[in-house]
mmCIF file of C-alpha atoms and ligand atoms in Angstrom:
data_model
loop_
_atom_site.group_PDB
_atom_site.id
_atom_site.type_symbol
_atom_site.label_atom_id
_atom_site.label_comp_id
_atom_site.label_asym_id
_atom_site.label_seq_id
_atom_site.Cartn_x
_atom_site.Cartn_y
_atom_site.Cartn_z
ATOM 1 C CA MET A 1 6.061 -13.023 -12.761
ATOM 2 C CA LYS A 2 2.748 -11.184 -12.980
ATOM 3 C CA ILE A 3 2.289 -7.713 -11.486
ATOM 4 C CA THR A 4 -0.378 -9.106 -9.157
ATOM 5 C CA GLU A 5 2.075 -11.700 -7.813
ATOM 6 C CA ALA A 6 4.781 -9.072 -7.322
ATOM 7 C CA LEU A 7 2.399 -6.744 -5.485
ATOM 8 C CA PHE A 8 1.101 -9.633 -3.401
ATOM 9 C CA ALA A 9 4.691 -10.492 -2.438
ATOM 10 C CA GLU A 10 5.158 -6.911 -1.286
ATOM 11 C CA HIS A 11 1.976 -7.221 0.752
ATOM 12 C CA LEU A 12 3.556 -10.049 2.712
ATOM 13 C CA VAL A 13 6.459 -7.779 3.633
ATOM 14 C CA PHE A 14 4.044 -5.035 4.672
ATOM 15 C CA HIS A 15 2.010 -7.441 6.798
ATOM 16 C CA ASN A 16 5.239 -8.241 8.666
ATOM 17 C CA MET A 17 5.971 -4.565 9.078
ATOM 18 C CA PHE A 18 2.448 -3.944 10.419
ATOM 19 C CA ASP A 19 2.904 -6.786 12.930
ATOM 20 C CA HIS A 20 6.191 -5.261 13.985
ATOM 21 C CA ILE A 21 4.751 -1.767 14.445
ATOM 22 C CA GLU A 22 1.797 -3.066 16.459
ATOM 23 C CA ALA A 23 4.067 -5.138 18.668
ATOM 24 C CA ALA A 24 6.579 -2.307 19.136
ATOM 25 C CA ALA A 25 4.076 0.527 19.716
ATOM 26 C CA PRO A 26 3.314 -0.154 23.396
ATOM 27 C CA ARG A 27 7.039 -0.124 24.212
ATOM 28 C CA LEU A 28 7.887 3.120 22.419
ATOM 29 C CA LYS A 29 8.824 5.996 24.697
ATOM 30 C CA THR A 30 9.232 9.071 22.555
ATOM 31 C CA LEU A 31 7.366 11.041 19.951
ATOM 32 C CA ALA A 32 10.465 10.880 17.731
ATOM 33 C CA GLU A 33 10.309 7.063 17.661
ATOM 34 C CA ILE A 34 6.654 7.127 16.641
ATOM 35 C CA LYS A 35 7.394 9.670 13.930
ATOM 36 C CA SER A 36 10.284 7.733 12.520
ATOM 37 C CA LEU A 37 8.181 4.559 12.255
ATOM 38 C CA ALA A 38 5.415 6.539 10.576
ATOM 39 C CA ALA A 39 7.911 8.090 8.146
ATOM 40 C CA LEU A 40 9.322 4.676 7.269
ATOM 41 C CA MET A 41 5.860 3.264 6.682
ATOM 42 C CA GLU A 42 4.856 6.301 4.627
ATOM 43 C CA SER A 43 7.842 6.109 2.311
ATOM 44 C CA LEU A 44 7.630 2.341 1.773
ATOM 45 C CA LEU A 45 3.896 2.460 1.164
ATOM 46 C CA LYS A 46 4.168 5.368 -1.214
ATOM 47 C CA SER A 47 6.030 3.521 -3.926
ATOM 48 C CA HIS A 48 3.735 0.502 -3.536
ATOM 49 C CA SER A 49 0.546 2.579 -3.752
ATOM 50 C CA ASP A 50 1.865 4.720 -6.606
ATOM 51 C CA THR A 51 2.532 1.543 -8.557
ATOM 52 C CA GLU A 52 -0.983 0.271 -7.948
ATOM 53 C CA ASP A 53 -2.477 3.597 -8.999
ATOM 54 C CA GLU A 54 -0.389 3.658 -12.160
ATOM 55 C CA MET A 55 -0.766 0.014 -13.121
ATOM 56 C CA PHE A 56 -4.400 -0.616 -12.260
ATOM 57 C CA ILE A 57 -6.421 2.537 -12.495
ATOM 58 C CA GLY A 58 -6.054 2.889 -16.262
ATOM 59 C CA PRO A 59 -6.642 -0.707 -17.397
ATOM 60 C CA LEU A 60 -9.206 -1.517 -14.705
ATOM 61 C CA GLU A 61 -11.053 1.759 -14.462
ATOM 62 C CA HIS A 62 -14.282 0.534 -16.075
ATOM 63 C CA CYS A 63 -14.370 -2.541 -13.825
ATOM 64 C CA PHE A 64 -13.845 -0.487 -10.688
ATOM 65 C CA GLU A 65 -16.680 1.711 -11.810
ATOM 66 C CA GLN A 66 -18.949 -1.272 -12.331
ATOM 67 C CA ILE A 67 -18.401 -2.513 -8.805
ATOM 68 C CA GLY A 68 -18.517 1.027 -7.401
ATOM 69 C CA GLN A 69 -14.920 0.903 -6.214
ATOM 70 C CA ARG A 70 -13.160 3.421 -8.410
ATOM 71 C CA ASP A 71 -13.100 6.326 -5.964
ATOM 72 C CA ALA A 72 -12.617 4.078 -2.971
ATOM 73 C CA PHE A 73 -9.481 2.612 -4.473
ATOM 74 C CA LEU A 74 -7.830 5.989 -4.956
ATOM 75 C CA GLU A 75 -9.177 7.491 -1.761
ATOM 76 C CA GLU A 76 -7.880 4.723 0.435
ATOM 77 C CA HIS A 77 -4.310 5.343 -0.692
ATOM 78 C CA GLN A 78 -4.709 9.036 0.017
ATOM 79 C CA GLU A 79 -6.366 8.348 3.342
ATOM 80 C CA ILE A 80 -3.449 6.195 4.524
ATOM 81 C CA ASP A 81 -0.952 8.790 3.363
ATOM 82 C CA VAL A 82 -2.762 11.664 5.059
ATOM 83 C CA SER A 83 -3.138 9.842 8.353
ATOM 84 C CA LEU A 84 0.599 9.080 8.405
ATOM 85 C CA ARG A 85 1.352 12.732 7.751
ATOM 86 C CA TYR A 86 -0.801 13.698 10.705
ATOM 87 C CA VAL A 87 1.563 11.652 12.850
ATOM 88 C CA GLN A 88 4.385 13.972 11.746
ATOM 89 C CA ILE A 89 2.607 17.090 12.953
ATOM 90 C CA ALA A 90 1.233 15.573 16.162
ATOM 91 C CA LYS A 91 2.549 17.195 19.313
ATOM 92 C CA ASP A 92 1.222 14.671 21.756
ATOM 93 C CA PHE A 93 2.856 11.266 22.187
ATOM 94 C CA LYS A 94 -0.317 9.284 22.829
ATOM 95 C CA LYS A 95 -2.168 10.962 19.999
ATOM 96 C CA ALA A 96 0.705 10.247 17.599
ATOM 97 C CA ARG A 97 0.796 6.592 18.628
ATOM 98 C CA GLN A 98 -2.939 6.271 18.230
ATOM 99 C CA LEU A 99 -2.757 7.830 14.745
ATOM 100 C CA LEU A 100 0.043 5.475 13.749
ATOM 101 C CA LEU A 101 -1.868 2.424 14.973
ATOM 102 C CA SER A 102 -5.040 3.474 13.242
ATOM 103 C CA ALA A 103 -3.083 3.974 9.988
ATOM 104 C CA VAL A 104 -1.770 0.427 10.417
ATOM 105 C CA SER A 105 -5.196 -1.074 10.964
ATOM 106 C CA TYR A 106 -6.695 0.914 8.104
ATOM 107 C CA SER A 107 -3.842 -0.255 5.859
ATOM 108 C CA ARG A 108 -4.480 -3.867 6.830
ATOM 109 C CA LYS A 109 -8.107 -3.547 5.772
ATOM 110 C CA HIS A 110 -7.082 -1.886 2.534
ATOM 111 C CA PHE A 111 -4.529 -4.610 1.771
ATOM 112 C CA ASP A 112 -7.064 -7.288 2.581
ATOM 113 C CA LYS A 113 -9.526 -5.736 0.157
ATOM 114 C CA GLU A 114 -6.926 -5.624 -2.592
ATOM 115 C CA GLU A 115 -6.062 -9.260 -2.033
ATOM 116 C CA ARG A 116 -9.717 -10.330 -2.057
ATOM 117 C CA ILE A 117 -11.097 -8.005 -4.736
ATOM 118 C CA VAL A 118 -8.588 -5.948 -6.721
ATOM 119 C CA PHE A 119 -5.887 -8.497 -7.556
ATOM 120 C CA PRO A 120 -8.364 -11.240 -8.524
ATOM 121 C CA LEU A 121 -10.248 -8.681 -10.640
ATOM 122 C CA ALA A 122 -7.011 -7.710 -12.412
ATOM 123 C CA GLU A 123 -6.287 -11.379 -13.049
ATOM 124 C CA ARG A 124 -9.738 -11.929 -14.518
ATOM 125 C CA VAL A 125 -9.735 -8.848 -16.721
ATOM 126 C CA LEU A 126 -6.139 -8.676 -17.925
ATOM 127 C CA ASN A 127 -4.430 -11.585 -19.591
ATOM 128 C CA ASN A 128 -1.235 -13.176 -18.319
ATOM 129 C CA LYS A 129 0.922 -11.485 -20.909
ATOM 130 C CA THR A 130 -0.355 -8.033 -19.939
ATOM 131 C CA LEU A 131 0.129 -8.767 -16.249
ATOM 132 C CA THR A 132 3.690 -9.931 -16.885
ATOM 133 C CA THR A 133 4.451 -6.921 -19.073
ATOM 134 C CA LEU A 134 3.141 -4.590 -16.371
ATOM 135 C CA ASN A 135 5.508 -6.209 -13.924
ATOM 136 C CA HIS A 136 8.460 -5.712 -16.277
ATOM 137 C CA THR A 137 7.541 -2.066 -16.696
ATOM 138 C CA TRP A 138 7.404 -1.690 -12.941
ATOM 139 C CA MET A 139 10.801 -3.355 -12.444
ATOM 140 C CA GLU A 140 12.368 -1.155 -15.086
ATOM 141 C CA GLN A 141 10.914 1.974 -13.532
ATOM 142 C CA ARG A 142 12.288 0.978 -10.180
ATOM 143 C CA ALA A 143 15.715 0.192 -11.586
ATOM 144 C CA ARG A 144 15.783 3.600 -13.263
ATOM 145 C CA SER A 145 14.655 5.423 -10.161
ATOM 146 C CA GLY A 146 17.533 3.778 -8.316
ATOM 147 C CA SER A 147 15.478 2.298 -5.532
ATOM 148 C CA GLY A 148 17.849 -0.646 -5.574
ATOM 149 C CA ARG A 149 15.135 -3.249 -5.813
ATOM 150 C CA SER A 150 15.795 -5.671 -8.597
ATOM 151 C CA GLY A 151 15.920 -9.353 -9.295
ATOM 152 C CA ARG A 152 12.226 -9.986 -9.640
HETATM 153 FE FE1 FE2 B 201 -3.151 -0.283 -2.284
HETATM 154 FE FE1 FE2 B 202 -1.357 -3.026 -2.218
#
């Protein structure tokens, strides 16, 4: 499997999580519930985004520069992370929920952009062998870090 396919498969899981958060948000009653959803999303996204930064920025840097996307790519990951951290320090329930929902919608746009631009770019620029090797590296890193995700 290529790294782009593995990341895309993770995107599908995230899209389900985003649907779930958006559907659940109006029914949530406490600040603690909002914060725990935000914390879950933050920790799951972190390993996904770190992988993308590690795997793509190096090999694709010159291409991102050509299309003027280099900084945007890195900044969007930081932006999502920061907005989810704001949820953790929010004191007001409605504000926290609004921050969580805006992080979700921002993430959707970011994911959409990766699916339309970044992954196809990676597939054009890197050959299949490289993409497959990157995926193996990623799986090995995950196995070593004990995240329990294997079998891909
Ligand atoms: Fe990303
Ligand atoms: Fe992604």
